[in-house]
């Protein structure tokens, strides 16, 4: 159960109030008719699946009903930031040093790849 | 006294409160304050179970959650059965009834022991995989047989009379464990002003302080614990939860606790003032920071026949003596690798029983406690260990020898010491279970010879849980951790909290590393040396696994089933890893450890379910007319969470008397009423969304496939909604209430997703559009009055002009119905003349009853969803989600008329409709099917083929989506999707059924009744 | 241009028409245990109030609300403003959405006045009173019942008087708010009202929950 900070409600809420809506920052092409079938297919079906920093679109479904973005670490599940629609992420996959983010990134080392199935 | 092992005094039990209980049919006595385990030991019950695989006799080993053997079935009635209860954690109550989980017919006379004896050599590691996995289909049979003989407990067979629930908790600092570290941490955090929850799994809070020999601030440790608890109990910001196990540590400091509120009082909760209390409660805690003060589990040594009853953990011996006044034997041999375990021998001797010897694996032990043992005249055999226990039903002797730990060999002579109890200690393993639930990998700490948790932000292990063992250090560590947890949240630690009680630092010598004890024979030839007692995994099995090529500890674990029991290998896993490391010739850190997952100890289903069961399992959504439907005998159908009348069976007189109509009879009658007279449907469940704004019309044009620019106020239009992949996702009518104001309807099940869909596009792609959406599903009740007589009936109750020219098909009008302000929509889902009456839901019952008051003379008939389905299918009207499945385009449905390809904005779904795949000619397309035999009603979901004589596997070309009997056609009919179906009108298709019959049907159009659509316009 | 929005008075005359509150079914099917001396929590419905959803910019809506009702919009997320002895309240639901509750029967008139005051601004007002009801909880165990029902923190530190949130409640959603020290209000959709009613009776059973039928607030 995540604990998610809604940037509109300005407080943390339980995960059950939210719906995840997939990868963030996927803009609909302005002129769909100008897209090739392949480009349109990419827009519709292809998504990143990174091991690490991931930007996701969520909606505060049982709450303010606003859509917003989350930067989440897919290994530690740590939520590194949430930000409103139209804003850009402050935490990105590019190498950088930050306080909060560091702990999560530090744990995503090679050893974790061998993480076994839990008992 | 009939409790031979009970001391005359001492312990924390109340000898003035004797309790009677039954175990395996035998009656025994114990005292208030006992656990079932301590009471059994007091009564000299050695044998509590048979082992899982070899059916060997087993006794109590531990005193806490780590107990692998004394796992019992509790309960005296079919309704109150509780499996997988650790006798060490079950408080004794008067009348408690328990029996062994394993062993059939019972633990004493076990028929399986012959199988165990004979089968033992034939049950090597990997036995289950090798034997039972082939053939696959037999696994279920094997599993049943294994369960019956191995006995994994049985579930209740009658309804549980008790109540369970959940409580959502929030705190700044959650402290798990109320031993010395946890009490100190809770005190420090609470003094700093933090909201603190302190939970502890035991009957009494205090942990190791309850049986400690130490003095804190010149008081017995247990007294300090009591005073500290009293201080905490008085603080407003502290919640104490005794008998509460933290079972799972989930994301972002969400921890689930299981509180046993009445389990210590009886097998069902006892009513207080007529209100039955909650038996067990799950606390769902969202914490800011978590202190894990879960202590450490002692590791037993792995020696031959270390599973015979009478082999116990050294610390458990101390706990039984000091806390429960029970000495579990007469003559003790202690085998240890460390100083701390010496307490067991001292306690034993002080209890007036004989200590044969302390066997210490170290060559020159020299701590305080060692000197005390020497001074007490106890024989200490150094550099040695118990290599084998003798005895079958109970330990009769210990074979002791000097060992070379480096060479893993026995050196010199073996001495046999007569005894009935062997206590062992191979050191301590921090209880890292909860920490590893967070995903943190434990790391090996050579200085304490154990795995310690790595830390994650906000999780703090304290005291024994991170390998800090001396009591003075534990107290200081707890205090420090409590301060750190509180200050991490911005609280300022208050100074008075910063002092630990004074506690003498014990002088303890270093422990040595000892896990498996060598035997004169090799591991594979020596008598069994058990690692995992619950799953009967031996050191030999681990050696075999490594020889067979399993090198990863996770694979060794799965191959041997080590740690797979309900105890999750709390005692055995570290020993198993050490043995695997030895066999693989590598270090323990190189070998690594397995981790643990929730739950820490078994949790009853009732606690997980809480009060989300029976009639509260899922919300039942009712329309404002529910009471009328019930009173009029409706059968109900679940549509999402809604209860909708399915059909209204009437009484029917037959030769045999009166009976209720079958569904078929009721539906035929209801269909006829609508086609010939007038029927009424409660359509209140339809999703309704109020849409306002200057750009509302533009928005509709982008989200629907068809055109909205010219829809005038007072008019209604049907719309199709697609995803951007071009597949139909919803449909419904939308009415223009005013130039900038629309009322959209959605399918019943899709109301919330469609609203979220509209918001998604508005908020993420087109925020510049002036439009807003509000759900009004519950605000309006909707009653569909339909049939040739509908106008006449409605005219009696309304001021709206119902003239067919003034109020046309696909118009809506405002006015009153039965004196209530109403919007009436002339839309039809039956193909007949129809009026959908919308009134504010408060008045639905009034209007509905008024319609019936006037409807008698027209034969007004209530109908349900089944009749609605028949009538709409006869007209070829689709149900999204039934006739579509997310892979169907508007074109596939033959609904070209609802697609505005020339709209200026590239609406949602448009681009995908020109992809090569959506343009394919052999896509599955919606058609009608007429069975050649009119009495046949095809099965929904039945597969369709073109050639019934084709060899199997036949190419399947589609399936039936909707199928009913039509009273109007007096025939079965169906809707189906068929490859290239639109071009195959008049052709035959075939539906081979499971019973060998093959139905033939003709492909026809989807409109079976009134194909020109004249009736709805009358 | 004709009236761009259809403003509709859907309220009937309760003296003539039998109105049924969202809990009418529940009273009949689940009963109404009377509050007793040992009742530590009491439930009461405040039925038939006017509920209006206001959408638009905070500044213009605040001005209009002050002009029409003398009530100001709550300034912070998840808060509410209560006026005139609890008869009028306005609650933040989202950055551009508020719930205005007025005495039953006033909603149409209030909507009309607000629309007039808002003039040409971008806004929307929707009457939703037929689709939801207010359930009031009071008594010393009210907070315990809520803790069993919602994962939102209802401790007074986290949930002071004047707070209101939309959140999960058992397996449905509600608006939960605290208009004053003595009461909690649960605003539930009509179709879920019976579920919430039965849930509250069940969760409150160990505290001897009672139900009050007459409400002094009813308009
Ligand atoms: Zn929010």
PDB file of N, CA and C in Angstrom, chain B residues 892-921:
ATOM      1  N   UNK B 892     -17.020  -2.901 -37.165  1.00  0.00           N
ATOM      2  CA  UNK B 892     -17.303  -4.318 -36.942  1.00  0.00           C
ATOM      3  C   UNK B 892     -18.758  -4.509 -36.523  1.00  0.00           C
ATOM      4  N   UNK B 893     -19.295  -3.508 -35.838  1.00  0.00           N
ATOM      5  CA  UNK B 893     -20.685  -3.591 -35.374  1.00  0.00           C
ATOM      6  C   UNK B 893     -21.663  -3.207 -36.476  1.00  0.00           C
ATOM      7  N   UNK B 894     -21.122  -2.798 -37.607  1.00  0.00           N
ATOM      8  CA  UNK B 894     -22.003  -2.357 -38.694  1.00  0.00           C
ATOM      9  C   UNK B 894     -22.604  -0.992 -38.407  1.00  0.00           C
ATOM     10  N   UNK B 895     -21.931  -0.181 -37.574  1.00  0.00           N
ATOM     11  CA  UNK B 895     -22.501   1.097 -37.179  1.00  0.00           C
ATOM     12  C   UNK B 895     -21.785   2.254 -37.892  1.00  0.00           C
ATOM     13  N   UNK B 896     -21.609   2.108 -39.191  1.00  0.00           N
ATOM     14  CA  UNK B 896     -20.968   3.171 -39.980  1.00  0.00           C
ATOM     15  C   UNK B 896     -21.688   4.498 -39.775  1.00  0.00           C
ATOM     16  N   UNK B 897     -23.001   4.406 -39.613  1.00  0.00           N
ATOM     17  CA  UNK B 897     -23.810   5.621 -39.470  1.00  0.00           C
ATOM     18  C   UNK B 897     -23.439   6.445 -38.234  1.00  0.00           C
ATOM     19  N   UNK B 898     -22.745   5.808 -37.291  1.00  0.00           N
ATOM     20  CA  UNK B 898     -22.387   6.524 -36.060  1.00  0.00           C
ATOM     21  C   UNK B 898     -20.931   6.990 -36.093  1.00  0.00           C
ATOM     22  N   UNK B 899     -20.325   7.035 -37.270  1.00  0.00           N
ATOM     23  CA  UNK B 899     -18.929   7.459 -37.364  1.00  0.00           C
ATOM     24  C   UNK B 899     -18.839   8.712 -38.226  1.00  0.00           C
ATOM     25  N   UNK B 900     -18.309   9.782 -37.649  1.00  0.00           N
ATOM     26  CA  UNK B 900     -18.164  11.035 -38.390  1.00  0.00           C
ATOM     27  C   UNK B 900     -16.743  11.210 -38.879  1.00  0.00           C
ATOM     28  N   UNK B 901     -16.407  10.481 -39.934  1.00  0.00           N
ATOM     29  CA  UNK B 901     -15.022  10.565 -40.428  1.00  0.00           C
ATOM     30  C   UNK B 901     -14.639  11.984 -40.849  1.00  0.00           C
ATOM     31  N   UNK B 902     -15.642  12.764 -41.250  1.00  0.00           N
ATOM     32  CA  UNK B 902     -15.306  14.094 -41.773  1.00  0.00           C
ATOM     33  C   UNK B 902     -15.359  15.193 -40.709  1.00  0.00           C
ATOM     34  N   UNK B 903     -15.483  14.804 -39.416  1.00  0.00           N
ATOM     35  CA  UNK B 903     -15.466  15.836 -38.371  1.00  0.00           C
ATOM     36  C   UNK B 903     -14.102  16.522 -38.379  1.00  0.00           C
ATOM     37  N   UNK B 904     -14.063  17.846 -38.077  1.00  0.00           N
ATOM     38  CA  UNK B 904     -12.786  18.559 -38.181  1.00  0.00           C
ATOM     39  C   UNK B 904     -11.731  18.060 -37.172  1.00  0.00           C
ATOM     40  N   UNK B 905     -12.148  17.770 -35.968  1.00  0.00           N
ATOM     41  CA  UNK B 905     -11.140  17.370 -34.965  1.00  0.00           C
ATOM     42  C   UNK B 905     -10.876  15.871 -35.067  1.00  0.00           C
ATOM     43  N   UNK B 906      -9.601  15.467 -34.985  1.00  0.00           N
ATOM     44  CA  UNK B 906      -9.297  14.034 -35.021  1.00  0.00           C
ATOM     45  C   UNK B 906      -9.726  13.346 -33.725  1.00  0.00           C
ATOM     46  N   UNK B 907     -10.992  13.008 -33.648  1.00  0.00           N
ATOM     47  CA  UNK B 907     -11.617  12.489 -32.438  1.00  0.00           C
ATOM     48  C   UNK B 907     -10.977  11.180 -31.972  1.00  0.00           C
ATOM     49  N   UNK B 908     -11.253  10.847 -30.718  1.00  0.00           N
ATOM     50  CA  UNK B 908     -10.624   9.676 -30.093  1.00  0.00           C
ATOM     51  C   UNK B 908     -11.063   8.400 -30.815  1.00  0.00           C
ATOM     52  N   UNK B 909     -10.111   7.701 -31.344  1.00  0.00           N
ATOM     53  CA  UNK B 909     -10.410   6.434 -32.002  1.00  0.00           C
ATOM     54  C   UNK B 909     -10.355   6.524 -33.508  1.00  0.00           C
ATOM     55  N   UNK B 910     -10.416   7.757 -34.049  1.00  0.00           N
ATOM     56  CA  UNK B 910     -10.534   7.908 -35.504  1.00  0.00           C
ATOM     57  C   UNK B 910      -9.316   7.322 -36.227  1.00  0.00           C
ATOM     58  N   UNK B 911      -8.124   7.744 -35.805  1.00  0.00           N
ATOM     59  CA  UNK B 911      -6.918   7.337 -36.535  1.00  0.00           C
ATOM     60  C   UNK B 911      -6.795   5.810 -36.603  1.00  0.00           C
ATOM     61  N   UNK B 912      -7.138   5.162 -35.481  1.00  0.00           N
ATOM     62  CA  UNK B 912      -6.958   3.710 -35.430  1.00  0.00           C
ATOM     63  C   UNK B 912      -7.884   2.997 -36.406  1.00  0.00           C
ATOM     64  N   UNK B 913      -8.995   3.648 -36.767  1.00  0.00           N
ATOM     65  CA  UNK B 913      -9.959   2.980 -37.655  1.00  0.00           C
ATOM     66  C   UNK B 913      -9.448   2.890 -39.093  1.00  0.00           C
ATOM     67  N   UNK B 914      -8.331   3.552 -39.390  1.00  0.00           N
ATOM     68  CA  UNK B 914      -7.770   3.416 -40.738  1.00  0.00           C
ATOM     69  C   UNK B 914      -6.461   2.633 -40.718  1.00  0.00           C
ATOM     70  N   UNK B 915      -6.141   1.986 -39.597  1.00  0.00           N
ATOM     71  CA  UNK B 915      -4.959   1.116 -39.582  1.00  0.00           C
ATOM     72  C   UNK B 915      -5.263  -0.123 -40.431  1.00  0.00           C
ATOM     73  N   UNK B 916      -4.208  -0.759 -40.923  1.00  0.00           N
ATOM     74  CA  UNK B 916      -4.425  -1.905 -41.808  1.00  0.00           C
ATOM     75  C   UNK B 916      -5.238  -2.985 -41.097  1.00  0.00           C
ATOM     76  N   UNK B 917      -4.976  -3.154 -39.806  1.00  0.00           N
ATOM     77  CA  UNK B 917      -5.670  -4.244 -39.108  1.00  0.00           C
ATOM     78  C   UNK B 917      -7.157  -3.955 -38.931  1.00  0.00           C
ATOM     79  N   UNK B 918      -7.505  -2.716 -38.666  1.00  0.00           N
ATOM     80  CA  UNK B 918      -8.930  -2.399 -38.470  1.00  0.00           C
ATOM     81  C   UNK B 918      -9.673  -2.346 -39.803  1.00  0.00           C
ATOM     82  N   UNK B 919      -8.913  -2.303 -40.909  1.00  0.00           N
ATOM     83  CA  UNK B 919      -9.531  -2.285 -42.246  1.00  0.00           C
ATOM     84  C   UNK B 919      -9.670  -3.682 -42.829  1.00  0.00           C
ATOM     85  N   UNK B 920      -9.093  -4.663 -42.174  1.00  0.00           N
ATOM     86  CA  UNK B 920      -9.133  -6.033 -42.701  1.00  0.00           C
ATOM     87  C   UNK B 920     -10.561  -6.456 -43.017  1.00  0.00           C
ATOM     88  N   UNK B 921     -10.742  -7.191 -44.102  1.00  0.00           N
ATOM     89  CA  UNK B 921     -12.107  -7.574 -44.467  1.00  0.00           C
ATOM     90  C   UNK B 921     -12.615  -8.772 -43.684  1.00  0.00           C
TER      91      UNK B 921
END
